[in-house]
Short mmCIF file of C-alpha atoms in Angstrom, two decimals:
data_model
loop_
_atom_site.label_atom_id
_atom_site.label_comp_id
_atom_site.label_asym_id
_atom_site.label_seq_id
_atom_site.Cartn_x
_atom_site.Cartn_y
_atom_site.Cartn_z
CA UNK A 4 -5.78 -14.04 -18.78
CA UNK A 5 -3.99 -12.96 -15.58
CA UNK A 6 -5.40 -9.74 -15.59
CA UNK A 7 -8.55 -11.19 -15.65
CA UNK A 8 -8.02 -13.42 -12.54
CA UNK A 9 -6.49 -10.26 -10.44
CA UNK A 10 -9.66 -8.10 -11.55
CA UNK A 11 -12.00 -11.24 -10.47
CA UNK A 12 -9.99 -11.61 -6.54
CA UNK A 13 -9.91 -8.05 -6.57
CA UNK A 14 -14.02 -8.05 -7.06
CA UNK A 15 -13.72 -10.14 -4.13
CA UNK A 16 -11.52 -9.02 -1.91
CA UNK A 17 -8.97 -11.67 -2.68
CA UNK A 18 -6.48 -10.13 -4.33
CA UNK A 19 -3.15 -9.44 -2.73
CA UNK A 20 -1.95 -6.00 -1.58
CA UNK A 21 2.00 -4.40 -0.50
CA UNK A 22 0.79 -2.39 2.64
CA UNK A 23 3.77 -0.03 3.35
CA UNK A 24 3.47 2.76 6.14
CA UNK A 25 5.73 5.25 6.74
CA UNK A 26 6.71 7.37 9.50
CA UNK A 27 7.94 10.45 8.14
CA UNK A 28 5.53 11.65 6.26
CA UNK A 29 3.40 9.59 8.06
CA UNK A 30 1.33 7.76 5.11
CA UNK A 31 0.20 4.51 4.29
CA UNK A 32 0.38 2.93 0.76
CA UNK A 33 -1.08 0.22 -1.35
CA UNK A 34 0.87 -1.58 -3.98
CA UNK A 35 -1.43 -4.18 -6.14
CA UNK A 36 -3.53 -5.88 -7.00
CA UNK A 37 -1.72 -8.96 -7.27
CA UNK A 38 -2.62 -12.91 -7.84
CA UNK A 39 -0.74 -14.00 -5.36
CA UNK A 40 1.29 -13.35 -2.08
CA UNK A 41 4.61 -14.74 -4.52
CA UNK A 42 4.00 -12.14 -6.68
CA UNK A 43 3.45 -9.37 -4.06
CA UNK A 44 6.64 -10.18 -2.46
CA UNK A 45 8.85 -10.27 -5.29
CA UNK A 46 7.44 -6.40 -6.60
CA UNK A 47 7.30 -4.63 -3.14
CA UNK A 48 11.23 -4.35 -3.14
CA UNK A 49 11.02 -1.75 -6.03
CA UNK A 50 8.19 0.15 -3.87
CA UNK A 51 10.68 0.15 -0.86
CA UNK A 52 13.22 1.79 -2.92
CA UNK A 53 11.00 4.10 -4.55
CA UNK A 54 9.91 5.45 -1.68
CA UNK A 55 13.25 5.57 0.07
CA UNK A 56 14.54 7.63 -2.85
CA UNK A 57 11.53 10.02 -2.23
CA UNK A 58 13.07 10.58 1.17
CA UNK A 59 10.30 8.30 3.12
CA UNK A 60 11.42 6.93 6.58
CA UNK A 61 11.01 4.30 9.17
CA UNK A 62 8.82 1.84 6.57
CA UNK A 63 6.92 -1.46 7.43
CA UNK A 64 6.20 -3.76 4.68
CA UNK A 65 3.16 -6.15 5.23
CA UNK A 66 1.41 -8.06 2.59
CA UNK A 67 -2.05 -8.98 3.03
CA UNK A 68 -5.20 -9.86 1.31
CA UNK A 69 -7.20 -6.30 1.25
CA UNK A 70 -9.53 -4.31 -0.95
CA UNK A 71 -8.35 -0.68 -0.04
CA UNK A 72 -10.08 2.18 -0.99
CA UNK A 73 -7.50 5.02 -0.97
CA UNK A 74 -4.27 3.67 -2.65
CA UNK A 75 -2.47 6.56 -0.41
CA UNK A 76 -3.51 7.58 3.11
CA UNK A 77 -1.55 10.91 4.69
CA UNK A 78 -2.24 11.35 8.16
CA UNK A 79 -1.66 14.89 8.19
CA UNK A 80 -2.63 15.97 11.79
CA UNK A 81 -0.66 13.32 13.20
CA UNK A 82 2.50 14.04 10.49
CA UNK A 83 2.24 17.53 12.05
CA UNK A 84 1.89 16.13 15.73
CA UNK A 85 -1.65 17.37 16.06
CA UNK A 86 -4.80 15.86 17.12
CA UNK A 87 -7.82 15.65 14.19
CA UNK A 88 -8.72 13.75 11.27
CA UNK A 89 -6.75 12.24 8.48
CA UNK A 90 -7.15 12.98 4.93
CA UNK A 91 -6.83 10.28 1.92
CA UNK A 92 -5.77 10.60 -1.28
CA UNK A 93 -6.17 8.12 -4.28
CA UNK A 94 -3.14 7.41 -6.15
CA UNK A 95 0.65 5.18 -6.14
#
């Protein structure tokens, strides 16, 4: 039954999200769908430390209501201090 709610706010752009950017490599991430903000909360601990174990640095944590498209976004040309477009990748 809950999945069913989280599929319906995520058809909606309801559904809650763990945003977490990073500054080295410089990427963005996307942690959800989840029914609630509660819920969001209590998981993105285990994405912080999953991450800092990978070696990322200088994170921000938001939580938000989104719909993202890309579940991972490297900015590559600003990761390598360069000017230029960033590429996305799908995956967690």
């Amino acid at each position: 039954m809950k999945e069913i709610l989280i599929s319906l706010l995520q058809s909606l752009g309801l559904a809650w999200w763990v945003e977490i950017t990073t500054d080295a490599p410089r990427c963005t991430y996307y942690f959800g769908p989840f029914a609630s903000e509660k819920d969001a909360a209590i998981a993105k601990s285990g994405y912080i430390e999953d991450l800092e174990q990978e070696g990322a640095a200088e994170l921000k944590v938001v939580i938000k209501r989104d719909k993202p498209q890309n579940l991972t976004v490297y900015d590559e040309a600003t990761d390598r201090g360069e000017r230029g477009n960033s590429a996305s990748a799908v995956g967690a």
